[in-house]
Amino acid sequence: MVPAVILLTILFPWTGALLVSITGDSRPRLQHFLAVLFSAVSGAFAIVLLLNTLPVWEGIVPAWVATDPYFSIPLGGAFGNVSFMADGLGVYLAAIAAVIGSLAILFSVDYMRGEKQLGRYYAYILLFIGAMTGLVLTTNMLFLFFFWEITALCSYVLISFNNDDPKAVAGGIKALIVTQLGGVGLLLGALLAYTVLGTYEIGVFIEKAPLAIPAFGLSIAAFGFLVAAAAKSAQFPFQTWLPDAMEAPTPVSALIHAATMVNAGVYLLARFFPAFEGVPGWKEAVIAVGVITALLAAFMALVATDLKRVLAYSTVSQLGYMVYGIGAGGIFASQVHLLSHSVFKALLFLGAGAVIHSIATRDMREMGGLGKKMPFTQIAFIIGALALAGIPPLNGFWSKELVLESGLVDGPRTAYYLMLFGAGLTAVYTFRMVAMVFFGKPRSEQHGHDAGLAMKISLGLLALGACATWLFTGRFGALLAGTLPLHSIHFLGVKELALELFTAKATYLALAVVALGLLIGWQRERLTGLVSLLRIPAGWARDSFGFEWINRRISAAVRGSAGGLSHTQTGQLNWNIAGILLGLVILLILMALGS
Amino acid sequence: MILDPLILVTAGVCLLAGVGLYGLLASRNLIKLIVAMQILTKAAVLALVAAGAASGRINLSQSLAITVIVVDTVVAAVGLALGVQVRKRFGSLDAANLASLRR
């Protein structure tokens, strides 16, 4: 049964994508219906898979259900087998992708009503959901790479969805190029593993790599994977693509650029952690990437004025927390934070989508006082914001404390204090965002209206999730520990978790920092002296600390060298033939020297 | 002096490949280029058959040779069709005209 459910979870959205495309844009109602239906069914399958995985591993299910959680379809070629496995990491991320995917599609029914080319929109979202579930469930490194690139392609197409807007097109291309660069690292690692071990199986790699692969080769793979993960999860120094990806329609930002695809990098690091743990300098590098990203992005969120960009910087910053957690060895903590973040950030993005849909601007300076016009959206958004700031009892509090605690126990002290500071910054920018959007006096003429029914359903379900997902922490930990023997996972049930957190001094320290952050956010108008003191660093943050400049220089250099090299292309057939011949001669000489 | 057939065939392959490559290098007429490419491909077919005979896997090499012949015919047909278009648009068969495709 498990193989069938895995295949259905992946193939159902893909079938939906095909059907939505075939339906054609002249029947938008049918397209809305098909997209919601197929994504919801896929979400249901993902939940069935999630619920059945632990019993299957423990062998306590009826005989007709009990099968091996692993299965493979032989291809008989150099690609290895198409193999899938249902284990804790995989099924749980697949469930996030499929469930939040279906909620984002449901939200789109209101958000995208009346838009043209819905076929393209829904087809790529469904293709993305299938690829994301495939990415986390496959155990073949080469297919992991294929799924990885399919998600990058979908992200590119959906960012550039409004393809008559040059900013959208540029943002899409930037995202594509940066994530492709990272993909090279992943491919390099996979090929290296194949040359040494003769298989693409992830399980074999994790088990044998630390001993079988020479130290130099293993560190190439380890840092290659770190580059891949950093590019995909918008970590330092690749963080610049995510804010530009905000040109996408808001449900796409919620699904791909907050809840799922950007988690793929964190997933990759968590999945391969046991293999690379022993590589000298790797864990320190992961911690450094996480800390730098979390702080830089938090500063940039503090000064941004575009609502979606604030959320994007905050996503980058929270992903930094997850990466930091993994570097400190807290796989469990980072995965719990991943779940919390997916839920509350999807909620925040969809809430922002409702606001943007209602008043047709993304600039927070033109908002204000929207709470009276859209009370439902306001409540949902504030729940998400409190979870982001880490206020108990919402899920963000539990998971952030878990991450900080694992950092305190196993990571360097400096990194811990920096991350604590980051938690305070999170509270400040969250408060600023909520205050600018929903409170105060309206700063421009707006005719806001509250969210539609489909929007309300998705927002309501996600708000419920933000209040409740921490209750499943214990069961999720048991699932991880039961299915990932090599990751040495220490997990806590809800009761022990509560007991431990509320008796630890560190928790109160973190809460005090968060409270201080909220206080600063609240009183920011009175702190004008401090603000003017910080004007220069704020300017740096607005210029994204020079990373945009570096990006522009790199792309200008590439263009320049391409222009220079184009002179070698004469377009004359005879010269081309001469070039081929020369290459052949060089190859023959090399072969003769080699033998 | 008795020549080994393999050496003879290898010499033939080299001769055909040399003629083909020379044609591709020296000629600018599209028809001549296609003819030269045909000769070069025939060298490859001959080499395939000879390799099969030498290694004893003649079935494999013959089926490969047939495949190459089929593909080669298609290439020639498409090449000639392109030649007709080039003649129509540029008024001559000179391959140097095609350098304008660079931009």
XYZ file of C-alpha atoms in Angstrom:
698
model
C 0.000 0.000 0.000
C 2.809 2.410 0.804
C 4.257 2.340 -2.761
C 0.820 3.003 -4.215
C 0.230 5.952 -1.879
C 3.653 7.436 -2.637
C 3.081 7.188 -6.382
C -0.432 8.608 -6.083
C 0.811 11.574 -4.023
C 3.314 12.427 -6.742
C 1.297 11.552 -9.819
C -2.079 12.993 -8.798
C -0.956 16.635 -9.016
C 0.866 15.900 -12.257
C -2.292 14.410 -13.768
C -4.123 17.488 -12.551
C -1.533 19.713 -14.234
C -2.097 17.897 -17.508
C -5.883 18.104 -17.236
C -5.852 21.812 -16.323
C -3.699 22.512 -19.378
C -5.962 20.475 -21.651
C -9.079 22.189 -20.310
C -7.970 25.460 -21.858
C -8.314 29.012 -20.625
C -11.794 29.458 -22.056
C -13.274 27.481 -19.146
C -11.791 29.073 -16.004
C -14.430 27.671 -13.630
C -13.549 24.112 -14.593
C -9.846 24.960 -14.209
C -10.379 26.294 -10.670
C -12.382 23.191 -9.827
C -9.859 20.698 -11.265
C -6.909 22.379 -9.551
C -8.618 22.390 -6.139
C -9.805 18.797 -6.566
C -6.477 17.312 -7.586
C -4.415 19.198 -5.033
C -6.854 18.324 -2.238
C -6.799 14.623 -3.142
C -3.021 14.697 -3.231
C -3.016 16.382 0.182
C -5.276 13.625 1.522
C -2.925 10.958 0.182
C 0.053 12.711 1.772
C -1.731 12.684 5.147
C -2.581 8.977 4.755
C 1.099 8.366 4.061
C 2.122 10.408 7.107
C -0.216 8.477 9.392
C 0.833 5.064 8.101
C 4.580 5.459 8.032
C 5.436 4.788 11.667
C 3.136 1.723 11.972
C 4.666 0.301 8.790
C 8.183 0.737 10.164
C 7.219 -0.837 13.443
C 5.345 -3.613 11.681
C 2.141 -3.149 13.656
C -0.307 -2.818 10.780
C -2.625 -5.456 9.300
C -1.032 -7.787 6.780
C -2.696 -6.210 3.762
C -1.215 -2.830 4.579
C 2.194 -3.925 5.791
C 4.753 -3.605 3.088
C 8.306 -2.447 3.012
C 8.389 1.364 3.195
C 11.038 1.203 0.461
C 10.396 0.307 -3.160
C 12.159 0.809 -6.446
C 11.446 0.557 -10.139
C 14.524 -0.660 -12.034
C 15.451 1.358 -15.112
C 18.312 -0.903 -16.122
C 20.599 1.954 -17.103
C 23.140 4.378 -15.736
C 20.470 6.252 -13.773
C 20.068 3.588 -11.090
C 16.584 2.686 -9.905
C 13.696 5.068 -9.439
C 13.408 4.401 -5.742
C 11.235 5.910 -3.052
C 11.072 5.510 0.678
C 8.565 6.668 3.234
C 10.538 7.822 6.257
C 10.040 10.559 8.827
C 11.765 13.406 7.001
C 10.221 12.560 3.638
C 6.569 11.933 4.439
C 6.418 14.922 6.711
C 7.760 17.363 4.137
C 5.566 15.761 1.483
C 2.556 16.357 3.716
C 3.552 20.023 4.183
C 3.956 20.482 0.424
C 0.706 18.783 -0.527
C -1.482 20.229 2.241
C -0.213 23.817 2.089
C -0.237 23.453 -1.697
C -3.927 22.638 -1.686
C -4.639 25.556 0.673
C -2.705 27.945 -1.591
C -4.679 26.691 -4.584
C -7.935 27.133 -2.684
C -6.860 30.708 -1.868
C -6.096 31.265 -5.554
C -9.732 30.623 -6.463
C -10.512 34.070 -5.019
C -7.148 35.684 -5.627
C -6.799 34.779 -9.299
C -10.456 35.198 -10.283
C -10.684 36.951 -13.618
C -6.968 36.576 -14.426
C -6.010 35.357 -17.874
C -3.972 32.219 -18.556
C -5.092 30.316 -15.485
C -4.041 27.088 -17.205
C -0.388 28.071 -17.072
C -0.743 29.173 -13.436
C -2.434 26.079 -12.057
C -0.509 23.609 -14.234
C 2.836 24.809 -12.897
C 1.648 24.932 -9.278
C 0.411 21.340 -9.575
C 3.604 20.283 -11.341
C 5.508 21.893 -8.483
C 3.537 20.069 -5.777
C 4.221 16.710 -7.456
C 7.921 17.486 -7.896
C 8.295 18.649 -4.301
C 6.761 15.467 -2.897
C 8.985 13.466 -5.258
C 12.046 15.417 -4.123
C 11.569 14.543 -0.480
C 10.467 10.941 -1.000
C 13.012 9.682 -3.510
C 16.143 7.884 -2.330
C 18.022 8.159 -5.610
C 20.422 11.118 -5.625
C 20.127 11.603 -9.365
C 16.337 11.734 -9.211
C 16.647 14.008 -6.215
C 18.549 16.316 -8.570
C 15.908 15.972 -11.305
C 13.049 16.815 -8.944
C 15.181 19.634 -7.504
C 15.495 21.183 -10.957
C 11.805 20.702 -11.773
C 10.920 22.741 -8.683
C 13.404 25.435 -9.785
C 11.781 25.528 -13.218
C 8.277 25.865 -11.749
C 9.492 28.606 -9.437
C 10.962 30.504 -12.406
C 7.813 30.188 -14.509
C 5.554 31.271 -11.676
C 7.702 34.252 -10.615
C 7.553 35.457 -14.226
C 3.819 34.708 -14.443
C 3.017 38.336 -15.301
C 5.399 38.107 -18.205
C 4.670 41.564 -19.596
C 6.203 43.069 -16.435
C 10.003 43.362 -16.891
C 10.588 43.228 -13.126
C 8.783 39.880 -12.900
C 10.782 38.463 -15.800
C 14.077 39.688 -14.320
C 13.190 38.263 -10.897
C 12.357 34.895 -12.433
C 15.591 34.706 -14.378
C 17.608 35.717 -11.310
C 15.967 32.989 -9.227
C 16.570 30.443 -11.955
C 20.252 31.300 -12.411
C 21.077 31.376 -8.694
C 19.340 28.079 -7.904
C 20.901 26.465 -10.997
C 24.336 27.465 -9.735
C 23.558 25.647 -6.517
C 22.185 22.653 -8.398
C 25.653 22.107 -9.849
C 26.913 21.415 -6.321
C 24.225 18.786 -5.821
C 24.956 17.111 -9.156
C 28.671 17.107 -8.356
C 28.036 15.345 -5.053
C 25.726 12.789 -6.663
C 28.185 11.943 -9.444
C 31.044 11.709 -6.963
C 29.018 9.287 -4.867
C 28.296 7.207 -7.952
C 31.935 7.012 -9.020
C 33.077 5.842 -5.600
C 30.158 3.768 -4.349
C 28.630 2.649 -7.658
C 25.105 3.597 -6.609
C 22.932 6.662 -6.288
C 21.077 5.346 -3.237
C 21.003 7.943 -0.460
C 20.785 5.310 2.266
C 23.973 3.606 1.079
C 25.704 6.970 0.782
C 24.858 8.051 4.325
C 25.910 4.713 5.739
C 29.166 4.190 3.851
C 30.358 7.621 2.727
C 32.275 8.636 5.888
C 34.462 5.544 5.571
C 34.432 4.645 1.881
C 34.998 8.056 0.301
C 38.435 9.648 0.749
C 38.421 12.705 3.005
C 39.061 15.179 0.201
C 36.267 13.801 -1.987
C 33.843 13.764 0.924
C 34.551 17.374 1.793
C 33.959 18.364 -1.848
C 30.583 16.622 -1.702
C 29.791 18.142 1.701
C 30.523 21.711 0.646
C 28.905 21.145 -2.755
C 25.718 20.179 -0.954
C 26.051 23.186 1.340
C 26.271 25.489 -1.702
C 23.248 23.771 -3.251
C 21.277 24.132 -0.034
C 22.305 27.766 0.447
C 21.261 28.670 -3.099
C 17.912 26.912 -2.811
C 17.088 28.190 0.657
C 18.308 31.738 -0.143
C 21.087 31.618 2.443
C 24.192 33.804 2.577
C 25.682 34.636 0.039
C 22.820 33.713 -2.316
C 20.005 35.426 -0.391
C 19.287 38.109 -2.987
C 17.013 36.091 -5.269
C 14.187 35.538 -2.801
C 13.106 39.179 -2.305
C 13.063 39.662 -6.092
C 10.926 36.539 -6.401
C 8.130 38.471 -4.689
C 6.896 39.596 -8.108
C 5.089 36.245 -8.256
C 1.348 36.091 -7.517
C 0.999 35.992 -3.716
C -0.305 32.403 -3.343
C 2.811 31.293 -5.244
C 5.010 33.253 -2.836
C 3.187 31.608 0.054
C 3.576 28.101 -1.312
C 6.907 28.057 -3.121
C 8.883 30.923 -1.622
C 7.852 30.490 1.996
C 6.387 27.099 2.812
C 7.961 24.481 0.574
C 10.616 24.953 -2.098
C 12.930 27.090 0.002
C 12.812 24.321 2.605
C 14.422 21.921 0.145
C 17.866 23.208 1.083
C 17.194 22.674 4.794
C 15.872 19.216 3.951
C 19.030 18.404 1.996
C 21.287 19.385 4.906
C 19.150 17.451 7.387
C 18.996 14.370 5.176
C 22.747 14.170 4.610
C 23.794 15.369 8.065
C 25.103 11.976 9.286
C 27.302 11.624 6.199
C 28.942 15.045 6.487
C 28.958 15.478 10.266
C 32.581 14.395 10.494
C 33.921 16.584 7.683
C 36.254 19.119 9.314
C 34.813 22.616 9.280
C 31.486 21.625 7.755
C 29.304 22.038 10.838
C 30.991 25.342 11.665
C 30.386 26.531 8.098
C 26.712 25.575 8.335
C 26.340 27.451 11.634
C 28.121 30.503 10.189
C 25.875 30.538 7.118
C 22.785 30.286 9.308
C 23.806 33.042 11.740
C 24.977 35.506 9.088
C 21.839 34.973 7.008
C 19.466 35.255 9.953
C 20.955 38.567 11.099
C 21.462 40.212 7.689
C 17.947 39.350 6.571
C 16.425 40.531 9.859
C 18.120 43.932 9.433
C 16.847 44.189 5.872
C 13.316 43.279 7.000
C 13.557 46.143 9.491
C 13.875 48.800 6.780
C 11.897 47.351 3.854
C 8.677 49.123 2.928
C 7.169 46.579 0.556
C 4.921 44.230 2.559
C 5.881 41.139 0.587
C 9.582 41.966 0.743
C 9.409 42.240 4.535
C 7.914 38.760 4.581
C 10.554 37.513 2.140
C 13.420 38.830 4.291
C 11.782 37.299 7.306
C 11.573 33.947 5.458
C 15.288 34.141 4.674
C 15.987 34.968 8.308
C 13.893 32.078 9.669
C 15.521 29.673 7.199
C 18.786 30.871 8.709
C 17.494 29.670 12.100
C 16.798 26.219 10.652
C 20.225 25.993 9.028
C 21.814 27.101 12.303
C 19.852 24.394 14.131
C 21.150 21.724 11.758
C 24.720 22.954 12.105
C 24.386 22.588 15.875
C 23.184 19.014 15.380
C 19.546 19.730 16.220
C 17.872 17.946 13.298
C 14.684 17.516 15.285
C 14.591 21.165 16.385
C 15.220 22.465 12.874
C 12.528 20.240 11.376
C 9.984 21.334 13.988
C 10.821 24.940 13.193
C 10.440 24.114 9.509
C 6.898 22.879 10.117
C 5.963 25.869 12.294
C 7.492 28.300 9.832
C 5.737 26.716 6.843
C 2.379 27.103 8.536
C 2.699 30.592 9.977
C 4.572 32.033 6.996
C 2.026 30.624 4.533
C -0.601 32.235 6.778
C 1.229 35.585 6.751
C 1.731 35.514 2.991
C -1.871 34.596 2.276
C -2.999 37.308 4.713
C -0.756 39.756 2.866
C -2.282 38.455 -0.354
C -5.768 39.255 0.931
C -4.600 42.794 1.808
C -2.890 43.324 -1.542
C -5.873 41.906 -3.433
C -8.145 44.267 -1.561
C -6.251 47.574 -1.920
C -4.003 46.824 -4.933
C -0.700 48.048 -3.509
C 2.186 46.354 -1.741
C 3.667 49.500 -0.253
C 3.174 49.539 3.517
C 3.521 53.337 3.573
C 0.179 53.551 1.774
C -1.555 51.153 4.154
C -2.599 51.703 7.754
C -5.864 51.369 9.596
C -6.928 48.390 7.521
C -8.018 46.459 10.622
C -11.477 48.032 10.598
C -12.103 47.178 6.976
C -10.822 43.602 7.066
C -11.249 42.239 10.611
C -10.969 38.556 9.675
C -7.721 39.045 7.776
C -6.405 41.165 10.645
C -6.991 38.439 13.233
C -5.443 35.736 11.030
C -2.453 37.938 10.198
C -1.834 38.835 13.831
C -1.889 35.161 14.825
C 0.750 34.510 12.165
C 2.781 37.527 13.258
C 2.765 36.483 16.918
C 3.903 33.014 15.903
C 6.714 34.581 13.875
C 7.785 36.711 16.817
C 7.791 33.616 19.030
C 5.021 34.360 21.513
C 3.655 31.383 23.476
C 1.533 29.341 23.015
C 1.757 29.631 19.220
C 3.867 27.129 17.304
C 6.667 29.590 16.494
C 7.514 29.940 20.191
C 8.068 26.207 20.742
C 10.122 25.591 17.658
C 12.272 28.701 17.987
C 13.026 27.847 21.602
C 13.933 24.320 20.509
C 16.358 25.663 17.903
C 17.910 28.130 20.346
C 18.205 25.445 22.995
C 19.974 22.986 20.703
C 22.267 25.845 19.686
C 22.981 26.626 23.341
C 23.763 23.008 24.182
C 25.833 21.983 21.173
C 26.834 25.121 19.296
C 29.279 27.945 20.025
C 28.140 30.554 22.590
C 28.711 33.559 20.317
C 26.396 32.111 17.694
C 23.751 31.553 20.356
C 23.844 35.152 21.554
C 23.725 36.449 17.979
C 20.667 34.304 17.282
C 19.054 35.554 20.486
C 19.623 39.095 19.229
C 18.062 37.980 15.923
C 14.944 36.836 17.806
C 14.650 40.349 19.241
C 15.002 41.885 15.761
C 12.280 39.516 14.514
C 9.926 40.869 17.147
C 10.744 44.475 16.158
C 10.131 44.080 12.445
C 7.030 41.965 13.015
C 5.523 44.648 15.227
C 6.437 47.362 12.741
C 4.808 45.417 9.897
C 1.537 44.738 11.732
C 1.333 48.313 12.990
C 1.948 49.824 9.561
C -0.620 47.630 7.831
C -3.537 47.284 10.217
C -3.307 50.051 12.826
C -2.971 53.785 12.933
C -4.676 56.137 10.524
C -5.190 55.316 6.853
C -2.343 56.959 4.923
C -4.113 57.015 1.579
C -7.568 56.647 0.091
C -8.350 52.928 0.086
C -11.502 51.011 -0.613
C -10.585 47.826 1.240
C -12.895 44.854 1.569
C -12.413 41.698 3.621
C -11.248 38.391 2.153
C -13.601 36.202 0.090
C -14.933 32.829 1.255
C -12.217 30.634 -0.285
C -9.580 32.988 1.135
C -11.216 32.835 4.564
C -11.228 29.036 4.560
C -7.488 28.812 3.775
C -6.607 31.583 6.235
C -8.732 30.034 8.955
C -7.236 26.569 8.542
C -3.703 27.949 8.579
C -4.417 30.105 11.638
C -5.711 26.989 13.376
C -2.492 25.246 12.362
C -0.359 28.064 13.756
C -2.117 27.622 17.092
C -1.988 23.839 17.155
C 0.872 22.206 15.246
C 3.160 22.228 18.303
C 0.830 19.667 19.913
C 2.131 17.086 17.426
C 5.781 17.681 18.255
C 6.098 14.479 20.285
C 4.505 12.219 17.686
C 6.603 13.794 14.989
C 9.756 13.248 17.032
C 8.836 9.598 17.510
C 8.339 9.294 13.762
C 11.745 10.817 13.028
C 13.546 8.782 15.663
C 11.818 5.574 14.588
C 12.623 5.888 10.903
C 16.026 7.589 10.821
C 18.355 5.410 12.900
C 21.505 7.111 11.592
C 20.504 10.652 12.524
C 20.644 9.968 16.305
C 17.587 12.062 17.038
C 16.705 13.110 20.586
C 13.131 14.169 20.787
C 10.784 15.290 23.510
C 7.066 14.723 23.982
C 4.851 17.746 24.461
C 4.789 17.403 28.257
C 8.543 16.990 28.654
C 9.039 19.779 26.138
C 6.830 22.146 28.115
C 8.466 21.137 31.375
C 11.941 21.592 29.991
C 11.273 24.892 28.295
C 9.463 26.472 31.202
C 12.093 25.472 33.726
C 15.051 26.626 31.648
C 16.464 30.096 32.235
C 17.303 30.445 28.543
C 13.617 30.438 27.632
C 12.893 33.427 29.853
C 15.952 35.185 28.485
C 14.653 34.645 24.943
C 11.159 35.766 25.913
C 12.597 38.865 27.548
C 14.513 39.667 24.366
C 11.347 39.182 22.312
C 9.359 41.370 24.713
C 12.038 44.046 24.507
C 11.826 43.795 20.715
C 8.061 44.249 20.796
C 8.474 47.199 23.151
C 10.934 48.840 20.789
C 8.584 48.174 17.910
C 5.716 49.727 19.852
C 7.623 52.798 20.983
C 9.601 53.258 17.789
C 8.133 56.711 17.205
C 9.589 57.957 20.507
C 13.007 56.539 19.786
C 13.741 58.990 16.989
C 17.140 59.778 18.515
C 18.160 56.137 18.291
C 16.690 55.799 14.814
C 18.624 58.789 13.463
C 21.749 57.321 15.048
C 21.174 54.155 13.070
C 20.513 55.939 9.798
C 23.774 54.887 8.184
C 23.484 51.132 8.877
C 19.827 51.361 7.824
C 21.021 52.717 4.492
C 23.330 49.732 4.142
C 20.442 47.398 4.884
C 18.296 49.133 2.282
C 21.066 48.524 -0.260
C 21.034 44.865 0.867
C 24.559 45.252 2.313
C 26.139 45.509 -1.127
C 25.058 42.086 -2.324
C 22.947 43.539 -5.107
C 25.977 45.507 -6.255
C 28.106 42.335 -6.296
C 25.358 40.589 -8.263
C 25.235 43.358 -10.833
C 29.028 43.331 -11.170
C 29.075 39.557 -11.692
C 26.366 39.668 -14.325
C 28.090 42.596 -16.076
C 31.383 40.674 -16.074
C 29.697 37.602 -17.560
C 28.056 39.704 -20.262
C 31.340 41.417 -21.043
C 33.318 38.217 -21.377
C 30.553 36.662 -23.487
C 30.719 39.681 -25.792
C 34.476 39.314 -26.052
C 34.354 35.598 -26.719
C 31.696 35.994 -29.400
C 34.456 37.214 -31.750
C 35.786 33.666 -31.839
C 32.509 32.623 -33.469
C 33.154 33.555 -37.091
C 30.070 31.837 -38.436
C 32.273 30.371 -41.209
C 31.675 26.634 -41.598
C 35.256 25.889 -42.629
C 36.698 27.513 -39.527
C 34.297 25.531 -37.370
C 35.432 22.292 -39.033
C 39.054 23.289 -38.450
C 38.215 23.825 -34.773
C 36.631 20.385 -34.513
C 39.673 18.805 -36.163
C 42.001 20.620 -33.799
C 39.979 19.342 -30.841
C 40.193 15.799 -32.219
C 43.957 16.058 -32.597
C 44.349 17.351 -29.026
C 42.159 14.513 -27.749
C 44.223 11.918 -29.643
C 47.471 13.366 -28.260
C 46.048 13.289 -24.734
C 44.965 9.679 -25.157
C 48.360 8.718 -26.532
C 50.077 10.415 -23.584
C 47.732 8.758 -21.131
C 48.275 5.186 -22.355
C 53.626 -9.711 -49.811
C 50.227 -10.604 -48.344
C 48.389 -7.674 -46.814
C 46.309 -8.210 -43.723
C 42.669 -7.333 -44.700
C 42.305 -5.316 -41.520
C 45.201 -3.068 -42.502
C 43.700 -2.634 -45.956
C 40.348 -1.657 -44.517
C 41.976 0.739 -42.051
C 43.822 2.382 -44.907
C 40.503 2.711 -46.740
C 38.883 4.292 -43.675
C 41.729 6.795 -43.378
C 41.559 7.622 -47.075
C 37.795 8.192 -47.033
C 37.977 10.225 -43.814
C 40.834 12.304 -45.245
C 38.918 13.061 -48.428
C 35.793 13.936 -46.461
C 37.596 16.195 -43.995
C 39.526 17.919 -46.747
C 36.278 18.595 -48.572
C 34.681 20.035 -45.438
C 37.707 22.208 -44.758
C 38.375 23.484 -48.249
C 35.005 23.815 -49.905
C 32.504 26.632 -49.539
C 29.855 25.258 -51.866
C 26.984 23.764 -49.847
C 26.431 20.827 -52.237
C 30.109 19.959 -52.090
C 29.980 20.180 -48.297
C 27.111 17.698 -48.203
C 28.953 15.346 -50.545
C 32.070 15.606 -48.354
C 30.006 14.842 -45.281
C 28.581 11.767 -47.014
C 32.101 10.539 -47.751
C 33.127 11.120 -44.132
C 30.106 9.152 -42.913
C 30.956 6.298 -45.257
C 34.366 6.140 -43.600
C 32.584 5.762 -40.266
C 30.334 2.974 -41.614
C 33.337 1.127 -43.014
C 35.158 1.504 -39.695
C 32.127 0.134 -37.816
C 31.927 -2.959 -40.019
C 35.678 -3.524 -39.788
C 35.598 -3.160 -36.018
C 32.772 -5.683 -35.816
C 34.669 -8.152 -37.972
C 37.807 -7.719 -35.899
C 36.085 -8.135 -32.549
C 33.748 -10.919 -33.694
C 30.587 -8.986 -32.859
C 29.485 -8.588 -36.441
C 25.743 -8.504 -35.609
C 26.099 -5.462 -33.417
C 28.314 -3.628 -35.875
C 26.050 -4.366 -38.816
C 22.974 -3.086 -37.041
C 24.886 0.048 -36.038
C 26.051 0.504 -39.626
C 22.475 0.265 -40.900
C 21.408 2.854 -38.302
C 24.175 5.213 -39.381
C 23.189 4.836 -43.041
C 19.556 5.677 -42.269
C 20.447 8.696 -40.127
C 22.964 9.841 -42.692
C 20.369 9.744 -45.459
C 18.041 11.882 -43.388
C 20.858 14.346 -42.706
C 21.643 14.551 -46.411
C 17.981 15.115 -47.286
C 17.586 17.893 -44.730
C 20.911 19.414 -45.771
C 19.888 19.505 -49.419
C 16.522 21.020 -48.529
C 18.329 23.727 -46.546
C 20.595 24.211 -49.544
C 17.564 24.924 -51.715
C 16.374 27.535 -49.218
C 19.822 29.126 -49.025
C 19.948 29.375 -52.806
C 16.493 30.996 -52.845
C 17.295 33.579 -50.164
C 20.914 34.447 -50.872
C 21.067 33.781 -54.593
C 24.116 31.536 -54.265
C 25.209 28.333 -52.559
C 28.206 29.921 -50.836
C 28.346 28.764 -47.183
C 30.021 32.041 -46.225
C 26.633 33.735 -46.650
C 25.431 31.802 -43.637
C 27.770 33.778 -41.391
C 24.982 36.356 -41.256
C 23.053 33.850 -39.072
C 25.548 34.659 -36.343
C 23.665 37.805 -35.390
